[in-house]
CSV table of C-alpha atoms in Angstrom, one decimal:
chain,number,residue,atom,x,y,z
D,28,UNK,CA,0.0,0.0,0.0
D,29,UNK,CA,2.6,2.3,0.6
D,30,UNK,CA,4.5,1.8,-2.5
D,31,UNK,CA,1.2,2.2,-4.8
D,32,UNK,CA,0.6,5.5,-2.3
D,33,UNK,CA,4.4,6.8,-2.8
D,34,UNK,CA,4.0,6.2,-6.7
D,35,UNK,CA,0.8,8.5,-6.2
D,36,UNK,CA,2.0,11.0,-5.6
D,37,UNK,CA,5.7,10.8,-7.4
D,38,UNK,CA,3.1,11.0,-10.5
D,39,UNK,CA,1.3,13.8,-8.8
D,40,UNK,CA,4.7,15.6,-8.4
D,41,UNK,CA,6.3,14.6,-11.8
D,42,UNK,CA,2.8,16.1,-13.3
D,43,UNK,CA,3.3,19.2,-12.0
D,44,UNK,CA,7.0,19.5,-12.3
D,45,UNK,CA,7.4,18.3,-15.7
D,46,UNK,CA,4.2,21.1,-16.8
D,47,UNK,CA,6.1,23.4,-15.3
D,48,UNK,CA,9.7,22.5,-16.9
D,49,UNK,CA,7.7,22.0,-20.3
D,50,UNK,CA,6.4,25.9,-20.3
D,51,UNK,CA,9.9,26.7,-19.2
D,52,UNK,CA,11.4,25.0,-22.0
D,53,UNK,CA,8.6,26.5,-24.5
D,54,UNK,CA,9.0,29.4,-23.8
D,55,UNK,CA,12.7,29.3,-24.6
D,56,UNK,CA,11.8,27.8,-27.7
D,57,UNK,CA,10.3,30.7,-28.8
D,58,UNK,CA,12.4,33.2,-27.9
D,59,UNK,CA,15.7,30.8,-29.6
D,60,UNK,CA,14.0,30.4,-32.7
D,61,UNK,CA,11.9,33.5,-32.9
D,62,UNK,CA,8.5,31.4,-33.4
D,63,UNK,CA,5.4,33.7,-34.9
D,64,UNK,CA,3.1,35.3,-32.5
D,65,UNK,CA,0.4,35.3,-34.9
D,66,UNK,CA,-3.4,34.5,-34.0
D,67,UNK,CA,-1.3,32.7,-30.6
D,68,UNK,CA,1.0,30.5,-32.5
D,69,UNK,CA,3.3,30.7,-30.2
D,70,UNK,CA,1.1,30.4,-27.1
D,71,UNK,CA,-0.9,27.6,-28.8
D,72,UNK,CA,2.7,25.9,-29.3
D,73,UNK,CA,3.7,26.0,-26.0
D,74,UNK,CA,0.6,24.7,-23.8
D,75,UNK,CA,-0.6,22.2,-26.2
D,76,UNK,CA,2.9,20.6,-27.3
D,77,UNK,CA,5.6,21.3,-24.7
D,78,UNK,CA,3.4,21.3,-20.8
D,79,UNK,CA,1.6,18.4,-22.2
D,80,UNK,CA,4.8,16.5,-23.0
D,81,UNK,CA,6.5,17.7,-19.8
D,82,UNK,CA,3.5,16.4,-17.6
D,83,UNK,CA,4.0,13.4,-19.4
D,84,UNK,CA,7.8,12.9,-19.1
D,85,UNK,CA,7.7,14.2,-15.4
D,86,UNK,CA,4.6,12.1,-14.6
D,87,UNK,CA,5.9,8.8,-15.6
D,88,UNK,CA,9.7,9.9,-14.7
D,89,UNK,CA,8.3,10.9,-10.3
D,90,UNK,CA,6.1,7.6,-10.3
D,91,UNK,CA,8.9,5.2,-11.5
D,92,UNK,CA,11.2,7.4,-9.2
D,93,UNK,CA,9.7,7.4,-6.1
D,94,UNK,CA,7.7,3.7,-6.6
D,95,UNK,CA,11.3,2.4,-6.9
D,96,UNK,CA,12.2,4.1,-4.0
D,97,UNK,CA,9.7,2.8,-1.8
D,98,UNK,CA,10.0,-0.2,-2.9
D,99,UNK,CA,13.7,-0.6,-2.5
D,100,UNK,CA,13.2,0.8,0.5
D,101,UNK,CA,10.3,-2.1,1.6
D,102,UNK,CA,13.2,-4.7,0.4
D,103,UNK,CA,15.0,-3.5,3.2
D,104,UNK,CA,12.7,-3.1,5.8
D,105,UNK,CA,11.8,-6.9,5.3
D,106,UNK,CA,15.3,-8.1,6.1
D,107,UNK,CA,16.1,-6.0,9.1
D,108,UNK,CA,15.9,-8.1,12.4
D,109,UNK,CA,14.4,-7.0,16.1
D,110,UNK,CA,16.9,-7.1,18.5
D,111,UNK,CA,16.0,-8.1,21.6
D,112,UNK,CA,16.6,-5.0,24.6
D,113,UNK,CA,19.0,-5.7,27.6
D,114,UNK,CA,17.2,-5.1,30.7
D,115,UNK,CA,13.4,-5.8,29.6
D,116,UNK,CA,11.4,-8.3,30.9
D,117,UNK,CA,8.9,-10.2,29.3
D,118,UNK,CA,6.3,-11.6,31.3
């Protein structure tokens, strides 16, 4: 349950974060290669190509990321041992 929960929200994350990086990138795009402005090209260009790619790309990039994480990190919970505590008595 946790894993499935810490992939969650790596996707919820990556969603964000890669929208954001994609806009980022877009915009820079259009100021490199001097795209037209005309009727909103540019703006057009931008939030239907480059933030849906970059939600896409950081969505699936956070939920591998952070699933792996978790579940690496379950791996190693399983083969840690209690140790018994000196000076506790069970009755």
């Amino acid at each position: 349950m946790r894993i499935a929960f810490l992939a969650m929200a790596g996707l919820v994350m990556g969603v964000v974060g890669g929208a954001t990086l994609g806009i980022g990138l877009g915009l820079a795009w259009i100021e490199l290669f001097n795209t037209s402005e005309f009727e909103g090209y540019a703006g057009m260009l931008v939030f239907f190509t480059f933030m849906p790619l970059g939600a896409l790309i950081g969505g699936l990039g956070g939920a591998t990321l952070f699933g792996m994480a978790a579940f690496r990190d379950h791996e190693v919970a399983v083969a840690r041992q209690r140790v018994p505590r000196e000076g506790v008595s069970r009755m």
